[in-house]
PDB file of C-alpha atoms and ligand atoms in Angstrom:
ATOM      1  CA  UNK Z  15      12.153  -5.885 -23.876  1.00 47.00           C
ATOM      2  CA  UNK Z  16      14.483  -9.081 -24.585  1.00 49.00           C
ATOM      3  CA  UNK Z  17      12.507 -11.484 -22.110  1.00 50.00           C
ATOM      4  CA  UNK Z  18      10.979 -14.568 -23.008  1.00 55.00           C
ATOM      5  CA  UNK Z  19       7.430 -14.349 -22.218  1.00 72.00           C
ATOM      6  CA  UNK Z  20       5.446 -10.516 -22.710  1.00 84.00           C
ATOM      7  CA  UNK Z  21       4.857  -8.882 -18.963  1.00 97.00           C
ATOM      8  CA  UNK Z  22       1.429  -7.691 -17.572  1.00 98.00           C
ATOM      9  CA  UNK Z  23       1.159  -4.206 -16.180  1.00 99.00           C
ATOM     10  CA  UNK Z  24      -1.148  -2.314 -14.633  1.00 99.00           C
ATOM     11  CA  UNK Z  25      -1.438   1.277 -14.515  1.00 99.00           C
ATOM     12  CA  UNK Z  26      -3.981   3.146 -12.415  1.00 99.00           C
ATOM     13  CA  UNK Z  27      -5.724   5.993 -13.019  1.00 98.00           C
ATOM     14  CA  UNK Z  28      -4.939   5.540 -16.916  1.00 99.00           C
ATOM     15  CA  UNK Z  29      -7.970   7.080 -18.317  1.00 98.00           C
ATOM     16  CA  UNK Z  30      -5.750  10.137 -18.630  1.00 98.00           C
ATOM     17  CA  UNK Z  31      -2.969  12.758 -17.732  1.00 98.00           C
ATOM     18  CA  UNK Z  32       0.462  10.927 -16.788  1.00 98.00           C
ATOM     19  CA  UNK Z  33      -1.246   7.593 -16.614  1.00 99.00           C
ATOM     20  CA  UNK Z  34      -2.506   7.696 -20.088  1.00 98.00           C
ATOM     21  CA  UNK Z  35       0.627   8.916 -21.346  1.00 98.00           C
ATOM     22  CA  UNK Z  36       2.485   5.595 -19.236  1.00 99.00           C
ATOM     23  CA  UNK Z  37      -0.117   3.063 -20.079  1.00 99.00           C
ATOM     24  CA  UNK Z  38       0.956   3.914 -23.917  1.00 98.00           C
ATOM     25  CA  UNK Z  39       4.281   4.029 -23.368  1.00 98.00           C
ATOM     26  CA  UNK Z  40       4.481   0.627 -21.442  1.00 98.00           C
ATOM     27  CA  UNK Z  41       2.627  -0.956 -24.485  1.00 98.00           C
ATOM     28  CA  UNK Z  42       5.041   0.868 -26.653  1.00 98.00           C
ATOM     29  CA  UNK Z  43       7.856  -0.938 -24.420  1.00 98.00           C
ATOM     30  CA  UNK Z  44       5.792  -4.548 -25.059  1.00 98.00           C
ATOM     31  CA  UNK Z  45       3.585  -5.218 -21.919  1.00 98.00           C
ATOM     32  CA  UNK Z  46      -0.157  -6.000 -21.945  1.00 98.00           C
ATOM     33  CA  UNK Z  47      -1.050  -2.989 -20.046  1.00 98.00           C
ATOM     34  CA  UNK Z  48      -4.681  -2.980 -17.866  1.00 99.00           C
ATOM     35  CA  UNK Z  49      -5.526   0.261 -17.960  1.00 99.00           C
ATOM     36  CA  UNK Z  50      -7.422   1.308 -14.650  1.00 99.00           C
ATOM     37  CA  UNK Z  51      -9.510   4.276 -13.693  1.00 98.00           C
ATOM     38  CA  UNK Z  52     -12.883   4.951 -12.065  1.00 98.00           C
ATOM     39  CA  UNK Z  53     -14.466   4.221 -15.080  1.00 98.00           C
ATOM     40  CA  UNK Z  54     -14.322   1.543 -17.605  1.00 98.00           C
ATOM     41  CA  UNK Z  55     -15.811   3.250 -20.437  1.00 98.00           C
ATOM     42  CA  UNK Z  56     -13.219   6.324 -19.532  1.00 98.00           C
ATOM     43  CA  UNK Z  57     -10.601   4.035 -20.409  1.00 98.00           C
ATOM     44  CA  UNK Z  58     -11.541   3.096 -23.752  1.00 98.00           C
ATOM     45  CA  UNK Z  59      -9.922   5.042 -26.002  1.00 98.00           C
ATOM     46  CA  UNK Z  60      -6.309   4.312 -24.481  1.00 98.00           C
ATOM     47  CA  UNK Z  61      -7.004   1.076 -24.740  1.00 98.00           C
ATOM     48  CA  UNK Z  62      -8.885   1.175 -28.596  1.00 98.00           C
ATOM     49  CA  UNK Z  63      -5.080   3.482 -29.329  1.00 98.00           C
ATOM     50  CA  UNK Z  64      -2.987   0.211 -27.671  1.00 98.00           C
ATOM     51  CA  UNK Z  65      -4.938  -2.087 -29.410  1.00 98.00           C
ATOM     52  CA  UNK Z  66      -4.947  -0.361 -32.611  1.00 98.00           C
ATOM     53  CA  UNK Z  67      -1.211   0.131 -32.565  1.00 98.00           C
ATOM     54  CA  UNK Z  68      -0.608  -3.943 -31.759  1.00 98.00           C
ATOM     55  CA  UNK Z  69      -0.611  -3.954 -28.426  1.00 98.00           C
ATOM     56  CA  UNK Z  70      -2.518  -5.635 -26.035  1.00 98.00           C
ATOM     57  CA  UNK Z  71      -5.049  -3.818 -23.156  1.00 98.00           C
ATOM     58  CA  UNK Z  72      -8.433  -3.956 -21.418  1.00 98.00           C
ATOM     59  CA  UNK Z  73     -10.271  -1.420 -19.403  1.00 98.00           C
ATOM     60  CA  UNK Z  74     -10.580  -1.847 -16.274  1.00 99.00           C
ATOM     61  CA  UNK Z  75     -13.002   0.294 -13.763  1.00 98.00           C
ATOM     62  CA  UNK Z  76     -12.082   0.155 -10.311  1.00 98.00           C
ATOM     63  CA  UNK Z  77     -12.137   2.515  -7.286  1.00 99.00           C
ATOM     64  CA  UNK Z  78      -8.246   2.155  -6.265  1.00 99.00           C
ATOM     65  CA  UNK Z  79      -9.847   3.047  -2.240  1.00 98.00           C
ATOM     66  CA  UNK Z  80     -11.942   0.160  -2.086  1.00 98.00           C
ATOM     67  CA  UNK Z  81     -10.901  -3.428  -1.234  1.00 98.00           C
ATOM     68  CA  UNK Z  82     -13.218  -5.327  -2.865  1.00 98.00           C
ATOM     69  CA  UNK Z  83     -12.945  -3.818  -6.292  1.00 98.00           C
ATOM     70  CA  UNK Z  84      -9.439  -3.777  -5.857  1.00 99.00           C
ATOM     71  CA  UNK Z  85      -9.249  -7.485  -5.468  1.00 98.00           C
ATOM     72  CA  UNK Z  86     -11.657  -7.889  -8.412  1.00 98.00           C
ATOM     73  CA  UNK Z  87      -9.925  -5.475 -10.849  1.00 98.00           C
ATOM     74  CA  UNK Z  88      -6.611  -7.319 -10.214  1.00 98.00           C
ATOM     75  CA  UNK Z  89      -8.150 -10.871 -10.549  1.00 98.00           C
ATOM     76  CA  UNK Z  90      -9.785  -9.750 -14.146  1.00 98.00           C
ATOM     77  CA  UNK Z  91      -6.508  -8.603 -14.713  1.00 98.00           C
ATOM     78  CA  UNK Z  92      -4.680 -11.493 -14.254  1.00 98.00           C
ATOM     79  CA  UNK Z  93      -7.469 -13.860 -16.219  1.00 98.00           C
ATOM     80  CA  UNK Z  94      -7.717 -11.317 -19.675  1.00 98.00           C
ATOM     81  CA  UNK Z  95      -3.719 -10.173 -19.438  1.00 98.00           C
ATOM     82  CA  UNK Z  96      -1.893 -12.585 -17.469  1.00 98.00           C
ATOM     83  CA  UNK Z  97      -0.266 -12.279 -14.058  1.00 98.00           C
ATOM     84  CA  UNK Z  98       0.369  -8.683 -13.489  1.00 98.00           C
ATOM     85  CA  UNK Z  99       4.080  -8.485 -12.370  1.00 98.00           C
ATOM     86  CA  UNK Z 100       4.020  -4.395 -12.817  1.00 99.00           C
ATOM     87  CA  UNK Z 101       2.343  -1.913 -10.891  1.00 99.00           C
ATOM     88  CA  UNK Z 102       2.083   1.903 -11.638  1.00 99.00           C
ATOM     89  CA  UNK Z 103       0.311   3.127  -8.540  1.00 99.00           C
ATOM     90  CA  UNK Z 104      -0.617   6.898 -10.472  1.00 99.00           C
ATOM     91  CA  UNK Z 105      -4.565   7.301  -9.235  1.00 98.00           C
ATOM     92  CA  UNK Z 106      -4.449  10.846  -7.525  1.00 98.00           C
ATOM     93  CA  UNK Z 107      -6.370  13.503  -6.948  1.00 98.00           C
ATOM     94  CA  UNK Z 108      -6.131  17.000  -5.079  1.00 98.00           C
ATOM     95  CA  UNK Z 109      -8.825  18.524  -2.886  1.00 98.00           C
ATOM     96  CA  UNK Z 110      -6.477  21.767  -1.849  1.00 96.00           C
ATOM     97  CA  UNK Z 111      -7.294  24.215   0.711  1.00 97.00           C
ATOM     98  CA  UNK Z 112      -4.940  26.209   3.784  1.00 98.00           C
ATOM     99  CA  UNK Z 113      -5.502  23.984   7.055  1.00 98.00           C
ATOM    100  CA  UNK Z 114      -8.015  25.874   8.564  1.00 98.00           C
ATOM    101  CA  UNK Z 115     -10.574  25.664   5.664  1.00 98.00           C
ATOM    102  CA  UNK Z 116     -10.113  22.148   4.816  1.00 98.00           C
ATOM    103  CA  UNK Z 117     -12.533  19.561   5.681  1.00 98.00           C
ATOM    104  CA  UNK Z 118     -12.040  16.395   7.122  1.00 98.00           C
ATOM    105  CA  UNK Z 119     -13.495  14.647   4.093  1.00 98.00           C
ATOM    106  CA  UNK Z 120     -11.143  16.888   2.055  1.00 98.00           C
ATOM    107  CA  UNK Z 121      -8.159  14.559   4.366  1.00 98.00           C
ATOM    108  CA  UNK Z 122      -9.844  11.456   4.314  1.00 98.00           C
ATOM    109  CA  UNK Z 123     -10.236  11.236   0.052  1.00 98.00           C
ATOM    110  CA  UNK Z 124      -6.859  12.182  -0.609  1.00 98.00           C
ATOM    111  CA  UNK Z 125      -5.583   9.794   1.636  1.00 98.00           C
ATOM    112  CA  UNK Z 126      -7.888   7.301   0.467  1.00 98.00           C
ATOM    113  CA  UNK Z 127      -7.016   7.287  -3.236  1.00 98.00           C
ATOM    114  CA  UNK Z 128      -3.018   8.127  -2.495  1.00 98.00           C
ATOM    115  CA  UNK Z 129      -2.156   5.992   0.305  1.00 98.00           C
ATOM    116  CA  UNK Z 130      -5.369   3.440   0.862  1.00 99.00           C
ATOM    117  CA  UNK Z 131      -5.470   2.933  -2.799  1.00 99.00           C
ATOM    118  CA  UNK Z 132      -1.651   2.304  -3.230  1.00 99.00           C
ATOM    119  CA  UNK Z 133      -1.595   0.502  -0.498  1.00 99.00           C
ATOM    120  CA  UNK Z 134      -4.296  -2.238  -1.876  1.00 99.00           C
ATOM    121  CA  UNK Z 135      -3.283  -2.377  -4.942  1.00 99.00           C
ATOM    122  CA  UNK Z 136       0.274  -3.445  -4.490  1.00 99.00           C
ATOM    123  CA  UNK Z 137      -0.349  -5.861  -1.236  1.00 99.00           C
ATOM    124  CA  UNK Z 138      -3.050  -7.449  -4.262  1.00 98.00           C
ATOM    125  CA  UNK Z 139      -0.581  -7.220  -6.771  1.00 98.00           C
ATOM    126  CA  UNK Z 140       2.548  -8.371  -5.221  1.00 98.00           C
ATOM    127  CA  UNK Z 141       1.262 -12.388  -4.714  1.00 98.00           C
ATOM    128  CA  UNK Z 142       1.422 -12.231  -8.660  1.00 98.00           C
ATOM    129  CA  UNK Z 143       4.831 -10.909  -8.177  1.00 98.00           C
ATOM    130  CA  UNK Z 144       6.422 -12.867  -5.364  1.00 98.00           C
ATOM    131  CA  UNK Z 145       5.322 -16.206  -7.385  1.00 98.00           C
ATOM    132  CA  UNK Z 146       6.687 -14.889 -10.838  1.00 98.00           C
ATOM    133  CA  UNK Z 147      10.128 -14.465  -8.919  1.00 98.00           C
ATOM    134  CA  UNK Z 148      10.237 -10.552 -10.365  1.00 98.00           C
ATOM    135  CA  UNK Z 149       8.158  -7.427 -10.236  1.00 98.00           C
ATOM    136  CA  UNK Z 150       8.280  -3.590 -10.450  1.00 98.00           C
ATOM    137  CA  UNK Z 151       5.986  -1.609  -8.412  1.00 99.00           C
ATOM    138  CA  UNK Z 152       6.522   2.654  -9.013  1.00 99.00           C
ATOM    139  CA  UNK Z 153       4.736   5.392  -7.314  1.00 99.00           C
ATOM    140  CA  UNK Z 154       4.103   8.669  -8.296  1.00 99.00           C
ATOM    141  CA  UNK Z 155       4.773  11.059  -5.261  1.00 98.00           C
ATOM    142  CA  UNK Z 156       5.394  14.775  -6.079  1.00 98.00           C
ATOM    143  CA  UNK Z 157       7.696  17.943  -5.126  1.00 98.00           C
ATOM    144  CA  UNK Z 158       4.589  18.130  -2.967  1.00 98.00           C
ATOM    145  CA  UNK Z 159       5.628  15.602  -0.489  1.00 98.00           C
ATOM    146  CA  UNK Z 160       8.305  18.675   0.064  1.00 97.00           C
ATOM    147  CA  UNK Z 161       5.805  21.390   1.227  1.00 97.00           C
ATOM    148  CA  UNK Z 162       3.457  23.151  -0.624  1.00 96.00           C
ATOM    149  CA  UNK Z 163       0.666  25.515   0.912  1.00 96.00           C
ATOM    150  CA  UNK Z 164      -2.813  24.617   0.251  1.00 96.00           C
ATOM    151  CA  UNK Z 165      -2.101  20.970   0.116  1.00 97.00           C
ATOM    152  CA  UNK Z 166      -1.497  19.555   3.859  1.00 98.00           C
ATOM    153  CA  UNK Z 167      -3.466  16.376   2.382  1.00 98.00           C
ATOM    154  CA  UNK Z 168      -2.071  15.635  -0.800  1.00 98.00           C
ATOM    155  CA  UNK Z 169       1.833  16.731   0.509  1.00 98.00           C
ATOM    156  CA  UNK Z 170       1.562  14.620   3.497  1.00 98.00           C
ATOM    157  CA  UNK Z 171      -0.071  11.527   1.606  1.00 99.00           C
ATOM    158  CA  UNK Z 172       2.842  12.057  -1.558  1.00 98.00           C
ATOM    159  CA  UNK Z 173       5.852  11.757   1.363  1.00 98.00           C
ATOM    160  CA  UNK Z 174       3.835   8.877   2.767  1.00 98.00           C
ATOM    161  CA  UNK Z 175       4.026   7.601  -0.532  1.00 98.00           C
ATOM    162  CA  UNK Z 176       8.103   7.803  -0.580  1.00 98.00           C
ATOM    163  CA  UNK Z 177       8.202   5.662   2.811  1.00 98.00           C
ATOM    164  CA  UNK Z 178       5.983   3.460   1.640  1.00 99.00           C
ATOM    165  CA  UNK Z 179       8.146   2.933  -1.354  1.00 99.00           C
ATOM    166  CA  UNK Z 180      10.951   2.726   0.461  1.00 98.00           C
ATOM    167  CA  UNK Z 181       9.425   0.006   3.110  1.00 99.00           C
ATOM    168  CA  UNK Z 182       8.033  -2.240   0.068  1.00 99.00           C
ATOM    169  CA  UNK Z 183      11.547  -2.284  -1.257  1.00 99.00           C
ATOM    170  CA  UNK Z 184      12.883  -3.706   2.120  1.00 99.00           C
ATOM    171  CA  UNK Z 185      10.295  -6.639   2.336  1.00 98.00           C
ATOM    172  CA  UNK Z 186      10.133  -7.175  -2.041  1.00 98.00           C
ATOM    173  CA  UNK Z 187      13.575  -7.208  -3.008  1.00 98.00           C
ATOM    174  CA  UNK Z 188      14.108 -10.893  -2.490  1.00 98.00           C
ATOM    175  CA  UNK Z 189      11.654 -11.764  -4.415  1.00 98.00           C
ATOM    176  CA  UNK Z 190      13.000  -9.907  -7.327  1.00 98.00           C
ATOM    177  CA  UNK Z 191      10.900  -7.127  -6.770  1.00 98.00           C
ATOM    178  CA  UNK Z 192      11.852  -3.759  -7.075  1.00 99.00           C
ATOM    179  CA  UNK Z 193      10.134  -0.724  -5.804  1.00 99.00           C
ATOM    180  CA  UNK Z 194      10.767   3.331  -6.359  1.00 99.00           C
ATOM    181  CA  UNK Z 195       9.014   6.601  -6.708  1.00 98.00           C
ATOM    182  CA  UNK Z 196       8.836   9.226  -9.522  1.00 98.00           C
ATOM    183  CA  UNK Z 197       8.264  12.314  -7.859  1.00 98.00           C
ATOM    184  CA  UNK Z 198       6.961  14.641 -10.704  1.00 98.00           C
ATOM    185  CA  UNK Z 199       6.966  18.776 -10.563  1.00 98.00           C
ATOM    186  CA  UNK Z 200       4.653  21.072 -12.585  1.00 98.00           C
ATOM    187  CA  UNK Z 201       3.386  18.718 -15.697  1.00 98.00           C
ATOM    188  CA  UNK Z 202       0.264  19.615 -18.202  1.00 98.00           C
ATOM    189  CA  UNK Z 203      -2.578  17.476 -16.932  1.00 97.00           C
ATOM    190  CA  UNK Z 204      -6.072  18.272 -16.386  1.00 96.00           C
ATOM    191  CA  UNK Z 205      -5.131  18.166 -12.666  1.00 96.00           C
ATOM    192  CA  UNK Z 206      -2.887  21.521 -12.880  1.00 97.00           C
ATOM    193  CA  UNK Z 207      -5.605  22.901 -15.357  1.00 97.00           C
ATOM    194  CA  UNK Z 208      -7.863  22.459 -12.772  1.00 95.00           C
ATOM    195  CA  UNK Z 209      -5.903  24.576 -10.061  1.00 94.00           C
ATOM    196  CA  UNK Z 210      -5.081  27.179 -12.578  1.00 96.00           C
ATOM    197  CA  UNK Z 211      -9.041  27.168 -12.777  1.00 95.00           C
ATOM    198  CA  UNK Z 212      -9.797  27.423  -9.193  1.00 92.00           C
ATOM    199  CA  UNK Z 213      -7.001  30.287  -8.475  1.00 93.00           C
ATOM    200  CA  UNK Z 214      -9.064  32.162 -11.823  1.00 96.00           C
ATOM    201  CA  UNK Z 215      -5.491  32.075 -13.929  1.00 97.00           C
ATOM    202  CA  UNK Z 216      -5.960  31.149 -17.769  1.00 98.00           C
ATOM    203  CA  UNK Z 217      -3.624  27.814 -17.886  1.00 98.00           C
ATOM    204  CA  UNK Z 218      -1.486  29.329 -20.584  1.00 97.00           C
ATOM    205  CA  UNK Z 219      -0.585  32.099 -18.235  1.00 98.00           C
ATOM    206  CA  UNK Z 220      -0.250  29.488 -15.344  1.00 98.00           C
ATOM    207  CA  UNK Z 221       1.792  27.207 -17.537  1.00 98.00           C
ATOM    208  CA  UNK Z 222       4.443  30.503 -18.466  1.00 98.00           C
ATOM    209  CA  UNK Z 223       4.782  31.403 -14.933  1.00 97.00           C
ATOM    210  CA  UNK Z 224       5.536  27.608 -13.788  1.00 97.00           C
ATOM    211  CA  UNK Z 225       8.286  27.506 -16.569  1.00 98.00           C
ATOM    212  CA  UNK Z 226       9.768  31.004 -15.727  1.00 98.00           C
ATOM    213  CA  UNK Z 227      10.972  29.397 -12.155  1.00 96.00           C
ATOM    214  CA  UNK Z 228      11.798  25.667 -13.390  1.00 97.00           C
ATOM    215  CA  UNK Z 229      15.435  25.648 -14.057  1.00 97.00           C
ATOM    216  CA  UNK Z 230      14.901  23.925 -17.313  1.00 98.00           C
ATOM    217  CA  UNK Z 231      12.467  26.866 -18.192  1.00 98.00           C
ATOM    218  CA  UNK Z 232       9.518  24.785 -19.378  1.00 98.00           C
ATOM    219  CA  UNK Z 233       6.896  22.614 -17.876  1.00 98.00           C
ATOM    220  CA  UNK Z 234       6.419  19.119 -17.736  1.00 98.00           C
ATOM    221  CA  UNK Z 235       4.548  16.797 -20.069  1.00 98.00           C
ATOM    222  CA  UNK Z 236       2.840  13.604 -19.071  1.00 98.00           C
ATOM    223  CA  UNK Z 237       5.600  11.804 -21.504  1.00 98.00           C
ATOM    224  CA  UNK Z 238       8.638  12.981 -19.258  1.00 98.00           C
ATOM    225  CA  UNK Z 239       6.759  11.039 -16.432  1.00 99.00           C
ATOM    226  CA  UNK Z 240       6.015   7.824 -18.590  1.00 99.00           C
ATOM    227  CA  UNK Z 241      10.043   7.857 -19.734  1.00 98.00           C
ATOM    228  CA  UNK Z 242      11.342   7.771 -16.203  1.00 98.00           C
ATOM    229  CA  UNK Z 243       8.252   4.954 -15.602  1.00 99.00           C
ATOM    230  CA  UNK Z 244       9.548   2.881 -18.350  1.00 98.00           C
ATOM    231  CA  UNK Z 245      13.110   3.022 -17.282  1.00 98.00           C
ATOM    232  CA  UNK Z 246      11.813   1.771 -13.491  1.00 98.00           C
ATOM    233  CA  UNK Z 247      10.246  -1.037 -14.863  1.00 98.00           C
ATOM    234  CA  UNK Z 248      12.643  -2.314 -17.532  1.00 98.00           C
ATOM    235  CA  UNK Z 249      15.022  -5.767 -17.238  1.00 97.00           C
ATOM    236  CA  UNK Z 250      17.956  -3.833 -16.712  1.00 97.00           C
ATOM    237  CA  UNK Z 251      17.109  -1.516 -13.812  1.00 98.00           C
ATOM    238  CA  UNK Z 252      16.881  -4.627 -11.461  1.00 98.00           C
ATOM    239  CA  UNK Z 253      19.373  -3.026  -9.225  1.00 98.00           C
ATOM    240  CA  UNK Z 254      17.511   0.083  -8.324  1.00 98.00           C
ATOM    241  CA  UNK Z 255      14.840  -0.314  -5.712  1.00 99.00           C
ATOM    242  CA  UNK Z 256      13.847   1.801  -2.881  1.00 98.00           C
ATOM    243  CA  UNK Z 257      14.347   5.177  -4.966  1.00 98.00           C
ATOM    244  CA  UNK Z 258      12.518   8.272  -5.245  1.00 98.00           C
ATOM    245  CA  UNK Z 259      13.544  10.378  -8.348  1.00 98.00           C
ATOM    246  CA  UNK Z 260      12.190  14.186  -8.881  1.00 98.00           C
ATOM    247  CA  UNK Z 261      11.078  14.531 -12.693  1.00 98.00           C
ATOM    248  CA  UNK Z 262      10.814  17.720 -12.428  1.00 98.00           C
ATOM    249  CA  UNK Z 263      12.693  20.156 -14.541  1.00 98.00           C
ATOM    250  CA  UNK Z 264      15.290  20.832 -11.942  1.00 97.00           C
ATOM    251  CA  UNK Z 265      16.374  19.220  -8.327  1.00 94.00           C
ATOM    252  CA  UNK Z 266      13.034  19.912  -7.275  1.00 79.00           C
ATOM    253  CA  UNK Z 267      10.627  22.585  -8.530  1.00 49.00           C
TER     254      UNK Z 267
HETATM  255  P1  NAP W 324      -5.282  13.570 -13.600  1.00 69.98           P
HETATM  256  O1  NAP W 324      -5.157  14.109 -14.985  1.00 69.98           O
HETATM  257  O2  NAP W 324      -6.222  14.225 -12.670  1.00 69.98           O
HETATM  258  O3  NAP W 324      -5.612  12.002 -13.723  1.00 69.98           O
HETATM  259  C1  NAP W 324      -5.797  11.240 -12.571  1.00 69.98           C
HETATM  260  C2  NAP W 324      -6.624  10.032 -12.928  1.00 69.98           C
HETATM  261  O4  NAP W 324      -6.812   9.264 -11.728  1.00 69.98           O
HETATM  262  C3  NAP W 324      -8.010  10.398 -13.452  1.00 69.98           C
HETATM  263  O5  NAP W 324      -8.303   9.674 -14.627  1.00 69.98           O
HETATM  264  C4  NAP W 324      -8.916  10.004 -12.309  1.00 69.98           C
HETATM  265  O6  NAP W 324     -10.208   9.558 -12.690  1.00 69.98           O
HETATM  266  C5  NAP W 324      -8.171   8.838 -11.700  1.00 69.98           C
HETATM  267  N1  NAP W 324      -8.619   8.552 -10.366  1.00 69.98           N
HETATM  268  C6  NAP W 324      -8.928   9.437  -9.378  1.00 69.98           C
HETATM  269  N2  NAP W 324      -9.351   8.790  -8.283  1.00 69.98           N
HETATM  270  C7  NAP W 324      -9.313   7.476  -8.580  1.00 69.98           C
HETATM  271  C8  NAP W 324      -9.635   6.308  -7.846  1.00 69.98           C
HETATM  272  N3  NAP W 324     -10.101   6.373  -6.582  1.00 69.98           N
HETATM  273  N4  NAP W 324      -9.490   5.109  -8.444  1.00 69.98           N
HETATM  274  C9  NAP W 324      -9.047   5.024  -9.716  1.00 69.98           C
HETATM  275  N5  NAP W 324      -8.714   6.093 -10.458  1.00 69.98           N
HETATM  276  C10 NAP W 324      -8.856   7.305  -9.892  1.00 69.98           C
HETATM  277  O7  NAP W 324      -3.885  13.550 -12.849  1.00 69.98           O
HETATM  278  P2  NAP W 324      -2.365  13.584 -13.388  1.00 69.98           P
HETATM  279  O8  NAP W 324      -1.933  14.989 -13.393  1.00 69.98           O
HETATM  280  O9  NAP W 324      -2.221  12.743 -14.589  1.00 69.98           O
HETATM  281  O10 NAP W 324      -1.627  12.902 -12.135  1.00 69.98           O
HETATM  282  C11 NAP W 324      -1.319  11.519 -12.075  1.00 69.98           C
HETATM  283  C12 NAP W 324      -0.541  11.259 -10.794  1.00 69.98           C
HETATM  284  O11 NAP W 324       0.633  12.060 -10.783  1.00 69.98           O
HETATM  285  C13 NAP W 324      -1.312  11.601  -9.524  1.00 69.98           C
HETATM  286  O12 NAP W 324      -0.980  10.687  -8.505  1.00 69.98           O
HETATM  287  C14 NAP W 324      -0.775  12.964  -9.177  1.00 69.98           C
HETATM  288  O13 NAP W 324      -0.921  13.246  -7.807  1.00 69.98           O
HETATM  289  C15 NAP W 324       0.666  12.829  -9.598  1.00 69.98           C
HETATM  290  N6  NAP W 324       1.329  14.116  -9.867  1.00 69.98           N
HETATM  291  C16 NAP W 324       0.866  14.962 -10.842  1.00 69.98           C
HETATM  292  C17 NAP W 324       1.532  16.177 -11.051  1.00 69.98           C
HETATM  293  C18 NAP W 324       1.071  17.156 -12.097  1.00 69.98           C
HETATM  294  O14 NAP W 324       1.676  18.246 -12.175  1.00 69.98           O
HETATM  295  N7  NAP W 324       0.099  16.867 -12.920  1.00 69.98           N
HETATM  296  C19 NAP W 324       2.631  16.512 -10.268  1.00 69.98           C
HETATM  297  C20 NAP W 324       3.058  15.629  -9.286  1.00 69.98           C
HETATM  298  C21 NAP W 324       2.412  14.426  -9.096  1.00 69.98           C
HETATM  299  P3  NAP W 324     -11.437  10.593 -12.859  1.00 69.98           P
HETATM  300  O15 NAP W 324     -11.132  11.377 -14.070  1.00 69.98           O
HETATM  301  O16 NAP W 324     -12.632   9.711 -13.044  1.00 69.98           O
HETATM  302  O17 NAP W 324     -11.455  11.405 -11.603  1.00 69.98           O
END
């Protein structure tokens, strides 16, 4: 970064997986990055690998569906970090089943965490941004949000995600505030481990048959996600806003 003062940014659901992989990066890039998950303690070794390297982080343990820790997490945030003018809203999780077998609580979580918990976080984030005259806000949607079977929650709550982009980058932009979606395909996280583990497929063997039908002929790694991240939030993409980009090995698989 050339700017004058260092940037705050917060990533959720960093403990791991893609968010990890973008809470490093953005430290790599020169933010003081809150790294946010469930768990505090979860998050300590991504931060302990910031710190070590330079950079600046704290652990932060918040429930991205509730209000009140929301508001909490964000305020901590802004008192150990400084105002947090970036927002990776990356907390997910997938409860799949085919319509007929899934529960309402199955719905109402993956909403919750997707849509609720974006949803909070950047209407608590954006006063920080709004004041400071510039922000970036980026969501992670998925090829999901184009249809997949077994996931009427999580598809329908990852194309809410694009309109909500899209709708935050009407009301933002004058502000300086720019807001757009990474829309990921297949990438190694413990989330696709997990649904290799619940269709009984050794990951390996899940992983080969992903790549044989991604036109780039490999899956994705949580680093692809965090380069595409990094290039939302620099100075220079100031001009971008309101986009949803598929990282995903080909237009959209
Ligand atoms: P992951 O490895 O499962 O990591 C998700 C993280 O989010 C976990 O650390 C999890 O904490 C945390 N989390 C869950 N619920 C939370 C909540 N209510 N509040 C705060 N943190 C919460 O997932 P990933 O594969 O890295 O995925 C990251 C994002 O990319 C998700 O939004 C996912 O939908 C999206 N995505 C992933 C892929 C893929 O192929 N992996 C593809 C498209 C989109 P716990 O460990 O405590 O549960």
């Amino acid at each position: 970064m050339t700017q004058q003062a260092p940037r705050t940014a917060i990533v959720t659901g960093a403990a791991r997986g893609i968010g990890a992989a973008t809470a490093r990066r953005l430290a790599r890039d020169g933010f003081a990055v809150a790294v946010l998950d469930l768990n505090a303690d979860a998050c300590k070794p991504v931060v302990d690998e910031i710190t070590s390297a330079g950079g600046r982080a704290l652990a932060v343990g918040a429930d991205v569906s509730d209000e009140q820790a929301v508001a909490d997490a964000v305020a901590r945030v802004a008192d150990g970090l400084g105002a947090p003018t970036v927002l990776v809203n990356n907390a997910g999780i997938i409860r799949d089943n085919l319509l007929f077998k899934m529960s309402t609580d199955d719905w109402d979580a993956v909403m919750g965490v997707h849509l609720r918990g974006a949803f909070l976080m950047s209407r608590a984030a954006q006063t920080f941004m709004t004041e400071a005259g510039w922000g970036r806000i980026v969501n992670l949607s998925s090829t999901s949000a184009l249809g997949n079977r077994g996931q009427a929650n999580y598809s329908a709550a990852k194309a809410g995600l694009q309109g909500f982009t899209k709708t935050l980058a009407l009301e933002l932009g004058k502000f300086g505030v720019t807001v757009n979606a990474i829309a990921p395909g297949f990438i190694e996280t413990e989330m696709t481990a997990a649904t290799a583990a619940r269709l009984g497929v050794p990951f390996e063997d899940f992983k080969l048959a992903a790549a044989s039908q991604i036109p780039v002929r490999r899956t994705g790694r949580p680093e692809d996600i965090a380069h595409t991240v990094s290039f939302f939030v620099s100075e220079d993409a100031g001009f971008v806003s309101g986009q949803v980009i598929y990282v995903a090995g080909g237009p959209r698989t």
